[in-house]
Amino acid sequence: MYSQSHNFNDNDKITSLKEIFTEAHLEGHIRNFFMSTSNQNSLKDYYTNATGGSIAIKTKEFKGFELGVKGIFTYQTFSSALNKPDATTGRISKWEHELYDINDFDNFNDLDRLEELYLKYNFGRGYLTYGKLEIEDTPLLNESDGRMKPFVFKGLWLNYELMDGHHFNLSWLDRVSPRSTVEWYDFNEAIGLTNNGFQPNGEVAQYHENTNSRGIGIFNYSGNVKDWTFHFYNVHLDRIINTSWLQIDYLFKNWNMGVQYALQFPLDYQMKLAYNERYIQDTENGQVLSTQLQYKFTKMKLSAAFTHAFDTGRFLSPRELGRDQLFTSISRSRMDGFGNVTVLTLGGSYDFKPDRCTMELKFTRLFGATVNEFENNKYNLDAYYQVNSRFH
């Protein structure tokens, strides 16, 4: 999930401008996604099938420079009436709309997006990229590509390898196109685009388009020393919140042990806003500790993970930017918005053939969440358990 160094072979470099395009690299994918929701008793069921794909072109490197562009599209092939309300609850489909455009529930076909358009400069032990780009996954910002469209960002990204096994990233991102959307937004427009939740005193939060955030800065250092791996991130969400994240992993034979710790502080600008327009309050200092133990057989992998969010404030991470990558995090289960809770996750996977197909099974259980205790429960969720299965 973390950044990797890039080495470039001089034999692959070109000598004329013409070869920039004649030797360009072309790639793409086709994706089909069927989703259905089966509700209890007489409540209305929903289903839909989305088909889409992407095409990307990357020029060959010329004097260190390369260009890249990528487009993606989605359309609905068949479906139930997703916007038809259930007669009992009055609600329409929830999950199925995430395959299309969550900001326009009537849009099922005009779903194209320019996902990448960047200029990249490669130098020595590093590279610098500017434009709409595919970022390297971080603990809080990532693609989270579990639908038809992932999270994508625009900005500046620097990667530099200090020495073998030690490198850092430095980036500034100022625009984002969240998963399940087609438009690009600045950070003030994006944060709170989906659900603002509640303030600690129980008021409905209204921070969308009130944060005045200009972007996000990320610093990352990663290093390897023998069987130890270290990752440190400082994520500065302008005018909103600062998060420091440390991860240490130890590999011993077939065992892999890891620990993560995150600490958050609100930025002063938030206190200039009206109470209900703040993303974070001055009394909130989210702290999370996560651990994992993993054992790998020849074809099987087993893991157990434990996470505790302390009662110093809710752990907050905008859902419009990705999903937190704690050891207990799985699809449709986040730590965002919780404080004073504990999460246990058990997992297993089996590889049937190398690089062919894998079966995964994960179980997660969240303890301690209390409805209407908004100081530790931003989205007013109850304690839950969840089982995810995947075959790919």
mmCIF file of C-alpha atoms in Angstrom:
data_model
loop_
_atom_site.group_PDB
_atom_site.id
_atom_site.type_symbol
_atom_site.label_atom_id
_atom_site.label_comp_id
_atom_site.label_asym_id
_atom_site.label_seq_id
_atom_site.Cartn_x
_atom_site.Cartn_y
_atom_site.Cartn_z
ATOM 1 C CA MET A 1 0.000 0.000 0.000
ATOM 2 C CA TYR A 2 2.968 2.292 0.372
ATOM 3 C CA SER A 3 5.209 4.057 -2.141
ATOM 4 C CA GLN A 4 7.840 2.267 -4.179
ATOM 5 C CA SER A 5 11.033 3.498 -5.823
ATOM 6 C CA HIS A 6 11.174 3.709 -9.598
ATOM 7 C CA ASN A 7 14.265 2.657 -11.518
ATOM 8 C CA PHE A 8 14.679 3.572 -15.155
ATOM 9 C CA ASN A 9 16.753 1.704 -17.705
ATOM 10 C CA ASP A 10 18.752 3.922 -20.082
ATOM 11 C CA ASN A 11 18.164 1.363 -22.835
ATOM 12 C CA ASP A 12 14.442 2.169 -22.681
ATOM 13 C CA LYS A 13 14.938 5.907 -23.269
ATOM 14 C CA ILE A 14 14.260 7.423 -26.672
ATOM 15 C CA THR A 15 16.394 9.781 -28.749
ATOM 16 C CA SER A 16 13.819 11.731 -30.815
ATOM 17 C CA LEU A 17 10.533 13.536 -30.205
ATOM 18 C CA LYS A 18 8.772 11.305 -32.743
ATOM 19 C CA GLU A 19 9.362 8.217 -30.618
ATOM 20 C CA ILE A 20 7.562 9.846 -27.665
ATOM 21 C CA PHE A 21 4.286 8.797 -29.270
ATOM 22 C CA THR A 22 5.287 5.913 -31.543
ATOM 23 C CA GLU A 23 6.776 4.111 -28.531
ATOM 24 C CA ALA A 24 3.985 5.118 -26.122
ATOM 25 C CA HIS A 25 2.522 2.552 -23.741
ATOM 26 C CA LEU A 26 -1.207 1.847 -24.074
ATOM 27 C CA GLU A 27 -3.259 0.002 -21.461
ATOM 28 C CA GLY A 28 -6.824 -0.300 -20.229
ATOM 29 C CA HIS A 29 -9.410 -2.470 -18.557
ATOM 30 C CA ILE A 30 -13.024 -3.571 -18.884
ATOM 31 C CA ARG A 31 -15.099 -3.982 -15.718
ATOM 32 C CA ASN A 32 -18.564 -5.420 -15.109
ATOM 33 C CA PHE A 33 -20.181 -5.012 -11.688
ATOM 34 C CA PHE A 34 -23.478 -6.601 -10.605
ATOM 35 C CA MET A 35 -24.903 -5.494 -7.268
ATOM 36 C CA SER A 36 -28.128 -6.413 -5.517
ATOM 37 C CA THR A 37 -29.770 -5.668 -2.170
ATOM 38 C CA SER A 38 -32.217 -8.159 -0.697
ATOM 39 C CA ASN A 39 -34.259 -6.561 2.089
ATOM 40 C CA GLN A 40 -36.344 -8.278 4.734
ATOM 41 C CA ASN A 41 -39.973 -9.291 4.316
ATOM 42 C CA SER A 42 -41.989 -7.036 1.988
ATOM 43 C CA LEU A 43 -39.398 -4.256 1.744
ATOM 44 C CA LYS A 44 -38.376 -3.496 -1.824
ATOM 45 C CA ASP A 45 -35.318 -5.240 -3.305
ATOM 46 C CA TYR A 46 -32.953 -3.583 -5.777
ATOM 47 C CA TYR A 47 -30.393 -4.732 -8.334
ATOM 48 C CA THR A 48 -28.294 -3.220 -11.099
ATOM 49 C CA ASN A 49 -25.499 -4.095 -13.530
ATOM 50 C CA ALA A 50 -22.866 -1.569 -14.576
ATOM 51 C CA THR A 51 -20.329 -1.991 -17.363
ATOM 52 C CA GLY A 52 -17.379 0.263 -18.040
ATOM 53 C CA GLY A 53 -13.724 0.551 -18.767
ATOM 54 C CA SER A 54 -10.712 2.785 -19.064
ATOM 55 C CA ILE A 55 -7.951 3.536 -21.529
ATOM 56 C CA ALA A 56 -4.610 5.102 -20.642
ATOM 57 C CA ILE A 57 -1.659 6.305 -22.718
ATOM 58 C CA LYS A 58 1.799 7.015 -21.308
ATOM 59 C CA THR A 59 4.561 8.359 -23.529
ATOM 60 C CA LYS A 60 8.095 7.037 -23.450
ATOM 61 C CA GLU A 61 10.521 9.015 -21.337
ATOM 62 C CA PHE A 62 12.349 11.812 -23.204
ATOM 63 C CA LYS A 63 15.139 13.652 -21.373
ATOM 64 C CA GLY A 64 13.462 12.653 -18.138
ATOM 65 C CA PHE A 65 9.961 13.817 -19.111
ATOM 66 C CA GLU A 66 6.859 11.772 -19.853
ATOM 67 C CA LEU A 67 3.164 12.544 -20.369
ATOM 68 C CA GLY A 68 0.148 10.509 -19.323
ATOM 69 C CA VAL A 69 -3.580 10.646 -19.964
ATOM 70 C CA LYS A 70 -6.391 8.328 -18.884
ATOM 71 C CA GLY A 71 -10.143 8.323 -19.425
ATOM 72 C CA ILE A 72 -12.798 6.166 -17.778
ATOM 73 C CA PHE A 73 -16.459 5.478 -18.581
ATOM 74 C CA THR A 74 -19.437 3.637 -17.085
ATOM 75 C CA TYR A 75 -22.970 2.893 -18.219
ATOM 76 C CA GLN A 76 -25.922 0.929 -16.903
ATOM 77 C CA THR A 77 -26.632 -2.287 -18.827
ATOM 78 C CA PHE A 78 -29.717 -3.469 -16.919
ATOM 79 C CA SER A 79 -31.328 -2.630 -13.610
ATOM 80 C CA SER A 80 -34.400 -2.470 -11.421
ATOM 81 C CA ALA A 81 -35.978 0.945 -10.800
ATOM 82 C CA LEU A 82 -33.392 2.325 -8.371
ATOM 83 C CA ASN A 83 -35.267 5.589 -7.809
ATOM 84 C CA LYS A 84 -38.600 3.956 -7.002
ATOM 85 C CA PRO A 85 -39.234 4.406 -3.242
ATOM 86 C CA ASP A 86 -40.112 1.528 -0.976
ATOM 87 C CA ALA A 87 -43.789 1.735 -0.016
ATOM 88 C CA THR A 88 -43.060 1.261 3.694
ATOM 89 C CA THR A 89 -39.905 3.320 4.323
ATOM 90 C CA GLY A 90 -40.167 5.827 1.480
ATOM 91 C CA ARG A 91 -36.474 5.284 0.720
ATOM 92 C CA ILE A 92 -34.839 4.460 -2.597
ATOM 93 C CA SER A 93 -31.831 2.271 -3.404
ATOM 94 C CA LYS A 94 -28.693 3.165 -1.404
ATOM 95 C CA TRP A 95 -25.767 0.962 -2.416
ATOM 96 C CA GLU A 96 -26.545 0.459 -6.109
ATOM 97 C CA HIS A 97 -26.265 4.195 -6.874
ATOM 98 C CA GLU A 98 -22.594 4.035 -5.873
ATOM 99 C CA LEU A 99 -21.853 2.333 -9.205
ATOM 100 C CA TYR A 100 -22.915 5.495 -11.043
ATOM 101 C CA ASP A 101 -23.094 9.095 -9.764
ATOM 102 C CA ILE A 102 -24.076 9.669 -6.134
ATOM 103 C CA ASN A 103 -24.603 13.369 -6.896
ATOM 104 C CA ASP A 104 -27.117 12.724 -9.684
ATOM 105 C CA PHE A 105 -29.401 9.747 -9.087
ATOM 106 C CA ASP A 106 -30.886 10.087 -12.593
ATOM 107 C CA ASN A 107 -27.539 9.774 -14.366
ATOM 108 C CA PHE A 108 -26.869 6.218 -15.517
ATOM 109 C CA ASN A 109 -25.104 6.728 -18.842
ATOM 110 C CA ASP A 110 -23.263 10.076 -18.998
ATOM 111 C CA LEU A 111 -20.557 8.802 -16.684
ATOM 112 C CA ASP A 112 -17.225 9.518 -18.341
ATOM 113 C CA ARG A 113 -14.330 11.170 -16.493
ATOM 114 C CA LEU A 114 -10.861 12.409 -17.418
ATOM 115 C CA GLU A 115 -8.999 10.579 -14.685
ATOM 116 C CA GLU A 116 -5.373 11.380 -15.456
ATOM 117 C CA LEU A 117 -3.579 14.165 -17.320
ATOM 118 C CA TYR A 118 -0.082 14.727 -15.998
ATOM 119 C CA LEU A 119 3.519 15.660 -16.730
ATOM 120 C CA LYS A 120 6.181 13.607 -14.973
ATOM 121 C CA TYR A 121 9.893 14.327 -14.638
ATOM 122 C CA ASN A 122 12.228 11.478 -13.704
ATOM 123 C CA PHE A 123 15.594 12.312 -12.176
ATOM 124 C CA GLY A 124 18.250 10.170 -10.521
ATOM 125 C CA ARG A 125 16.624 8.484 -7.565
ATOM 126 C CA GLY A 126 13.230 10.149 -7.830
ATOM 127 C CA TYR A 127 10.470 11.738 -9.847
ATOM 128 C CA LEU A 128 8.137 14.742 -9.748
ATOM 129 C CA THR A 129 4.586 14.602 -11.146
ATOM 130 C CA TYR A 130 2.076 17.413 -11.681
ATOM 131 C CA GLY A 131 -1.525 17.238 -12.887
ATOM 132 C CA LYS A 132 -4.407 14.815 -12.513
ATOM 133 C CA LEU A 133 -2.588 11.747 -11.312
ATOM 134 C CA GLU A 134 -2.800 8.315 -9.750
ATOM 135 C CA ILE A 135 -1.420 8.800 -6.252
ATOM 136 C CA GLU A 136 0.454 6.190 -4.286
ATOM 137 C CA ASP A 137 -1.857 4.874 -1.578
ATOM 138 C CA THR A 138 -1.474 6.471 1.853
ATOM 139 C CA PRO A 139 -3.190 5.629 5.162
ATOM 140 C CA LEU A 140 -5.893 8.286 4.629
ATOM 141 C CA LEU A 141 -5.829 9.108 0.891
ATOM 142 C CA ASN A 142 -6.117 6.204 -1.538
ATOM 143 C CA GLU A 143 -7.932 4.940 -4.611
ATOM 144 C CA SER A 144 -10.242 2.562 -2.690
ATOM 145 C CA ASP A 145 -11.186 1.148 -6.085
ATOM 146 C CA GLY A 146 -14.146 -0.972 -4.990
ATOM 147 C CA ARG A 147 -16.770 0.418 -7.362
ATOM 148 C CA MET A 148 -16.673 1.499 -11.012
ATOM 149 C CA LYS A 149 -14.553 4.610 -10.383
ATOM 150 C CA PRO A 150 -11.842 5.164 -7.752
ATOM 151 C CA PHE A 151 -10.795 8.313 -5.872
ATOM 152 C CA VAL A 152 -8.454 10.435 -8.017
ATOM 153 C CA PHE A 153 -6.564 13.642 -7.262
ATOM 154 C CA LYS A 154 -4.877 16.628 -8.893
ATOM 155 C CA GLY A 155 -1.715 18.250 -7.607
ATOM 156 C CA LEU A 156 2.033 17.876 -7.170
ATOM 157 C CA TRP A 157 3.723 14.622 -6.083
ATOM 158 C CA LEU A 158 7.440 14.215 -5.314
ATOM 159 C CA ASN A 159 9.104 10.864 -4.618
ATOM 160 C CA TYR A 160 12.798 10.643 -3.735
ATOM 161 C CA GLU A 161 14.900 7.661 -2.673
ATOM 162 C CA LEU A 162 17.511 8.841 -0.170
ATOM 163 C CA MET A 163 19.361 5.503 -0.262
ATOM 164 C CA ASP A 164 18.472 1.878 -0.789
ATOM 165 C CA GLY A 165 15.474 1.084 1.405
ATOM 166 C CA HIS A 166 14.879 4.689 2.503
ATOM 167 C CA HIS A 167 12.731 7.205 0.662
ATOM 168 C CA PHE A 168 10.216 9.976 1.166
ATOM 169 C CA ASN A 169 7.196 11.490 -0.558
ATOM 170 C CA LEU A 170 6.143 15.132 -0.453
ATOM 171 C CA SER A 171 2.891 16.238 -2.071
ATOM 172 C CA TRP A 172 0.305 18.997 -2.309
ATOM 173 C CA LEU A 173 -3.129 18.131 -3.740
ATOM 174 C CA ASP A 174 -5.793 20.754 -4.448
ATOM 175 C CA ARG A 175 -8.569 18.972 -6.351
ATOM 176 C CA VAL A 176 -10.309 15.612 -6.061
ATOM 177 C CA SER A 177 -12.870 13.531 -7.919
ATOM 178 C CA PRO A 178 -14.324 11.186 -5.273
ATOM 179 C CA ARG A 179 -15.301 7.599 -5.923
ATOM 180 C CA SER A 180 -18.763 7.193 -7.489
ATOM 181 C CA THR A 181 -18.725 10.720 -8.974
ATOM 182 C CA VAL A 182 -17.851 12.194 -12.374
ATOM 183 C CA GLU A 183 -16.973 15.815 -11.546
ATOM 184 C CA TRP A 184 -13.782 17.368 -10.167
ATOM 185 C CA TYR A 185 -14.035 19.480 -6.996
ATOM 186 C CA ASP A 186 -11.805 21.769 -4.993
ATOM 187 C CA PHE A 187 -11.408 20.719 -1.361
ATOM 188 C CA ASN A 188 -13.953 23.199 -0.021
ATOM 189 C CA GLU A 189 -16.555 21.696 -2.376
ATOM 190 C CA ALA A 190 -15.525 18.074 -1.820
ATOM 191 C CA ILE A 191 -15.323 17.760 1.959
ATOM 192 C CA GLY A 192 -18.785 16.956 3.266
ATOM 193 C CA LEU A 193 -20.144 16.256 -0.210
ATOM 194 C CA THR A 194 -21.862 13.056 0.934
ATOM 195 C CA ASN A 195 -22.683 13.052 4.663
ATOM 196 C CA ASN A 196 -21.847 15.676 7.315
ATOM 197 C CA GLY A 197 -23.031 13.655 10.315
ATOM 198 C CA PHE A 198 -23.449 15.324 13.719
ATOM 199 C CA GLN A 199 -21.458 17.658 15.934
ATOM 200 C CA PRO A 200 -20.403 16.395 19.406
ATOM 201 C CA ASN A 201 -23.341 18.245 21.019
ATOM 202 C CA GLY A 202 -25.860 16.503 18.740
ATOM 203 C CA GLU A 203 -26.417 19.348 16.267
ATOM 204 C CA VAL A 204 -26.532 18.410 12.592
ATOM 205 C CA ALA A 205 -23.125 19.280 11.122
ATOM 206 C CA GLN A 206 -23.105 21.707 8.184
ATOM 207 C CA TYR A 207 -19.451 22.037 7.227
ATOM 208 C CA HIS A 208 -19.893 21.303 3.510
ATOM 209 C CA GLU A 209 -18.596 24.337 1.547
ATOM 210 C CA ASN A 210 -17.777 26.110 4.825
ATOM 211 C CA THR A 211 -14.271 24.774 5.562
ATOM 212 C CA ASN A 212 -12.530 27.029 2.978
ATOM 213 C CA SER A 213 -9.820 24.370 2.712
ATOM 214 C CA ARG A 214 -7.373 24.946 -0.150
ATOM 215 C CA GLY A 215 -5.972 21.409 -0.293
ATOM 216 C CA ILE A 216 -3.949 18.795 1.531
ATOM 217 C CA GLY A 217 -0.217 18.393 2.109
ATOM 218 C CA ILE A 218 1.392 15.005 2.776
ATOM 219 C CA PHE A 219 4.870 14.117 4.009
ATOM 220 C CA ASN A 220 5.927 10.467 4.135
ATOM 221 C CA TYR A 221 9.146 8.751 5.134
ATOM 222 C CA SER A 222 9.504 4.987 4.678
ATOM 223 C CA GLY A 223 12.494 2.847 5.561
ATOM 224 C CA ASN A 224 13.649 -0.747 5.906
ATOM 225 C CA VAL A 225 16.217 -1.993 8.424
ATOM 226 C CA LYS A 226 16.746 -5.750 8.245
ATOM 227 C CA ASP A 227 13.370 -7.307 9.169
ATOM 228 C CA TRP A 228 11.849 -3.983 10.298
ATOM 229 C CA THR A 229 9.813 -1.575 8.165
ATOM 230 C CA PHE A 230 8.892 1.967 9.218
ATOM 231 C CA HIS A 231 6.321 4.367 7.766
ATOM 232 C CA PHE A 232 5.677 7.871 9.050
ATOM 233 C CA TYR A 233 3.052 10.199 7.593
ATOM 234 C CA ASN A 234 2.071 13.748 8.433
ATOM 235 C CA VAL A 235 -1.168 14.717 6.686
ATOM 236 C CA HIS A 236 -2.063 18.422 6.843
ATOM 237 C CA LEU A 237 -5.613 19.115 5.662
ATOM 238 C CA ASP A 238 -5.482 22.877 5.162
ATOM 239 C CA ARG A 239 -7.502 24.920 7.686
ATOM 240 C CA ILE A 240 -9.054 21.743 9.121
ATOM 241 C CA ILE A 241 -6.969 19.032 10.788
ATOM 242 C CA ASN A 242 -3.444 17.638 11.120
ATOM 243 C CA THR A 243 -2.842 13.884 11.427
ATOM 244 C CA SER A 244 0.416 12.124 12.308
ATOM 245 C CA TRP A 245 0.554 8.401 11.526
ATOM 246 C CA LEU A 246 3.272 5.905 12.456
ATOM 247 C CA GLN A 247 3.424 2.272 11.367
ATOM 248 C CA ILE A 248 6.066 -0.305 12.308
ATOM 249 C CA ASP A 249 6.143 -3.851 10.886
ATOM 250 C CA TYR A 250 8.353 -6.770 11.856
ATOM 251 C CA LEU A 251 8.790 -9.836 9.648
ATOM 252 C CA PHE A 252 10.005 -13.074 11.258
ATOM 253 C CA LYS A 253 9.966 -16.187 9.080
ATOM 254 C CA ASN A 254 6.269 -16.726 8.239
ATOM 255 C CA TRP A 255 5.062 -14.230 10.847
ATOM 256 C CA ASN A 256 4.287 -10.571 10.239
ATOM 257 C CA MET A 257 3.570 -8.296 13.203
ATOM 258 C CA GLY A 258 2.566 -4.660 12.950
ATOM 259 C CA VAL A 259 1.488 -1.677 15.020
ATOM 260 C CA GLN A 260 -0.072 1.630 13.936
ATOM 261 C CA TYR A 261 -0.642 4.810 15.943
ATOM 262 C CA ALA A 262 -2.418 7.968 14.759
ATOM 263 C CA LEU A 263 -2.829 11.314 16.546
ATOM 264 C CA GLN A 264 -4.944 14.260 15.364
ATOM 265 C CA PHE A 265 -5.110 17.981 16.178
ATOM 266 C CA PRO A 266 -7.632 20.591 14.973
ATOM 267 C CA LEU A 267 -6.266 23.663 13.179
ATOM 268 C CA ASP A 268 -6.956 27.157 14.531
ATOM 269 C CA TYR A 269 -9.003 28.225 11.505
ATOM 270 C CA GLN A 270 -11.820 25.879 12.528
ATOM 271 C CA MET A 271 -12.486 27.909 15.678
ATOM 272 C CA LYS A 272 -13.254 30.976 13.542
ATOM 273 C CA LEU A 273 -16.300 29.193 12.111
ATOM 274 C CA ALA A 274 -19.754 28.812 13.623
ATOM 275 C CA TYR A 275 -20.014 25.690 15.804
ATOM 276 C CA ASN A 276 -22.186 23.683 13.398
ATOM 277 C CA GLU A 277 -19.958 24.643 10.410
ATOM 278 C CA ARG A 278 -16.793 23.131 11.891
ATOM 279 C CA TYR A 279 -15.371 19.838 10.677
ATOM 280 C CA ILE A 280 -13.639 19.317 14.031
ATOM 281 C CA GLN A 281 -14.029 20.927 17.460
ATOM 282 C CA ASP A 282 -11.205 22.270 19.643
ATOM 283 C CA THR A 283 -11.874 19.537 22.237
ATOM 284 C CA GLU A 284 -11.298 16.712 19.747
ATOM 285 C CA ASN A 285 -7.908 14.997 19.511
ATOM 286 C CA GLY A 286 -8.503 11.665 17.808
ATOM 287 C CA GLN A 287 -6.112 8.880 18.829
ATOM 288 C CA VAL A 288 -6.079 5.357 17.435
ATOM 289 C CA LEU A 289 -3.875 2.341 18.164
ATOM 290 C CA SER A 290 -4.018 -0.672 15.841
ATOM 291 C CA THR A 291 -2.105 -3.970 15.904
ATOM 292 C CA GLN A 292 -1.961 -7.001 13.627
ATOM 293 C CA LEU A 293 -0.550 -10.523 13.707
ATOM 294 C CA GLN A 294 -0.364 -12.447 10.445
ATOM 295 C CA TYR A 295 0.854 -15.928 9.536
ATOM 296 C CA LYS A 296 1.511 -17.036 5.977
ATOM 297 C CA PHE A 297 1.448 -20.642 4.785
ATOM 298 C CA THR A 298 2.394 -21.684 1.257
ATOM 299 C CA LYS A 299 -1.009 -20.799 -0.194
ATOM 300 C CA MET A 300 -2.936 -19.596 2.834
ATOM 301 C CA LYS A 301 -2.756 -16.460 4.967
ATOM 302 C CA LEU A 302 -4.395 -15.952 8.377
ATOM 303 C CA SER A 303 -4.571 -12.681 10.308
ATOM 304 C CA ALA A 304 -5.972 -11.145 13.479
ATOM 305 C CA ALA A 305 -6.139 -7.387 14.061
ATOM 306 C CA PHE A 306 -7.200 -5.186 16.957
ATOM 307 C CA THR A 307 -7.895 -1.430 16.968
ATOM 308 C CA HIS A 308 -8.838 0.908 19.795
ATOM 309 C CA ALA A 309 -9.951 4.525 19.381
ATOM 310 C CA PHE A 310 -9.388 6.430 22.627
ATOM 311 C CA ASP A 311 -11.913 8.705 24.345
ATOM 312 C CA THR A 312 -9.915 11.871 23.559
ATOM 313 C CA GLY A 313 -12.179 12.723 20.633
ATOM 314 C CA ARG A 314 -13.533 11.237 17.439
ATOM 315 C CA PHE A 315 -11.079 9.990 14.805
ATOM 316 C CA LEU A 316 -11.922 12.020 11.687
ATOM 317 C CA SER A 317 -10.966 11.472 8.060
ATOM 318 C CA PRO A 318 -13.016 12.894 5.139
ATOM 319 C CA ARG A 319 -14.786 10.078 3.327
ATOM 320 C CA GLU A 320 -14.496 12.028 0.085
ATOM 321 C CA LEU A 321 -10.714 11.418 0.069
ATOM 322 C CA GLY A 322 -10.497 7.662 0.642
ATOM 323 C CA ARG A 323 -10.758 5.087 3.433
ATOM 324 C CA ASP A 324 -8.552 4.854 6.522
ATOM 325 C CA GLN A 325 -6.110 1.960 6.214
ATOM 326 C CA LEU A 326 -5.991 0.676 9.788
ATOM 327 C CA PHE A 327 -5.252 -3.024 10.196
ATOM 328 C CA THR A 328 -8.922 -3.662 11.035
ATOM 329 C CA SER A 329 -10.313 -1.638 8.109
ATOM 330 C CA ILE A 330 -12.267 -3.569 5.502
ATOM 331 C CA SER A 331 -14.691 -2.547 2.754
ATOM 332 C CA ARG A 332 -17.782 -0.748 4.100
ATOM 333 C CA SER A 333 -16.260 -0.531 7.580
ATOM 334 C CA ARG A 334 -14.373 2.590 8.696
ATOM 335 C CA MET A 335 -13.005 4.142 11.864
ATOM 336 C CA ASP A 336 -13.986 7.632 10.676
ATOM 337 C CA GLY A 337 -16.328 9.318 13.154
ATOM 338 C CA PHE A 338 -15.736 6.990 16.110
ATOM 339 C CA GLY A 339 -14.101 7.547 19.483
ATOM 340 C CA ASN A 340 -13.864 5.256 22.513
ATOM 341 C CA VAL A 341 -14.575 2.100 20.488
ATOM 342 C CA THR A 342 -12.777 -1.179 19.851
ATOM 343 C CA VAL A 343 -12.629 -3.173 16.610
ATOM 344 C CA LEU A 344 -11.609 -6.803 16.095
ATOM 345 C CA THR A 345 -10.994 -8.208 12.615
ATOM 346 C CA LEU A 346 -10.182 -11.809 11.658
ATOM 347 C CA GLY A 347 -9.207 -12.714 8.124
ATOM 348 C CA GLY A 348 -8.081 -15.523 5.894
ATOM 349 C CA SER A 349 -7.189 -15.984 2.236
ATOM 350 C CA TYR A 350 -6.306 -18.907 -0.007
ATOM 351 C CA ASP A 351 -4.477 -18.793 -3.356
ATOM 352 C CA PHE A 352 -5.731 -21.512 -5.688
ATOM 353 C CA LYS A 353 -3.110 -20.800 -8.339
ATOM 354 C CA PRO A 354 -0.325 -18.215 -8.246
ATOM 355 C CA ASP A 355 -1.498 -14.929 -9.798
ATOM 356 C CA ARG A 356 -4.749 -16.539 -10.921
ATOM 357 C CA CYS A 357 -7.496 -16.511 -8.294
ATOM 358 C CA THR A 358 -7.766 -15.916 -4.554
ATOM 359 C CA MET A 359 -10.568 -16.462 -2.070
ATOM 360 C CA GLU A 360 -10.765 -14.074 0.907
ATOM 361 C CA LEU A 361 -12.959 -14.064 3.996
ATOM 362 C CA LYS A 362 -12.973 -11.341 6.674
ATOM 363 C CA PHE A 363 -14.982 -10.848 9.838
ATOM 364 C CA THR A 364 -15.048 -7.590 11.783
ATOM 365 C CA ARG A 365 -16.810 -6.621 14.999
ATOM 366 C CA LEU A 366 -17.117 -3.099 16.402
ATOM 367 C CA PHE A 367 -17.670 -2.749 20.149
ATOM 368 C CA GLY A 368 -18.634 0.288 22.194
ATOM 369 C CA ALA A 369 -20.581 2.462 19.768
ATOM 370 C CA THR A 370 -23.662 3.968 21.428
ATOM 371 C CA VAL A 371 -26.531 5.579 19.524
ATOM 372 C CA ASN A 372 -27.072 9.280 20.353
ATOM 373 C CA GLU A 373 -23.670 9.551 22.069
ATOM 374 C CA PHE A 374 -22.463 12.067 19.493
ATOM 375 C CA GLU A 375 -19.237 12.947 21.320
ATOM 376 C CA ASN A 376 -17.887 9.589 20.135
ATOM 377 C CA ASN A 377 -20.264 8.762 17.292
ATOM 378 C CA LYS A 378 -20.356 11.271 14.423
ATOM 379 C CA TYR A 379 -22.706 9.269 12.181
ATOM 380 C CA ASN A 380 -24.883 7.891 15.020
ATOM 381 C CA LEU A 381 -24.185 4.244 14.210
ATOM 382 C CA ASP A 382 -24.784 1.264 16.462
ATOM 383 C CA ALA A 383 -22.244 -1.436 17.294
ATOM 384 C CA TYR A 384 -22.140 -3.992 14.479
ATOM 385 C CA TYR A 385 -20.474 -7.019 12.993
ATOM 386 C CA GLN A 386 -19.762 -7.618 9.331
ATOM 387 C CA VAL A 387 -18.591 -10.476 7.118
ATOM 388 C CA ASN A 388 -16.929 -9.832 3.749
ATOM 389 C CA SER A 389 -16.160 -12.532 1.200
ATOM 390 C CA ARG A 390 -14.296 -12.023 -2.043
ATOM 391 C CA PHE A 391 -13.215 -14.240 -4.921
ATOM 392 C CA HIS A 392 -10.859 -12.685 -7.453
#
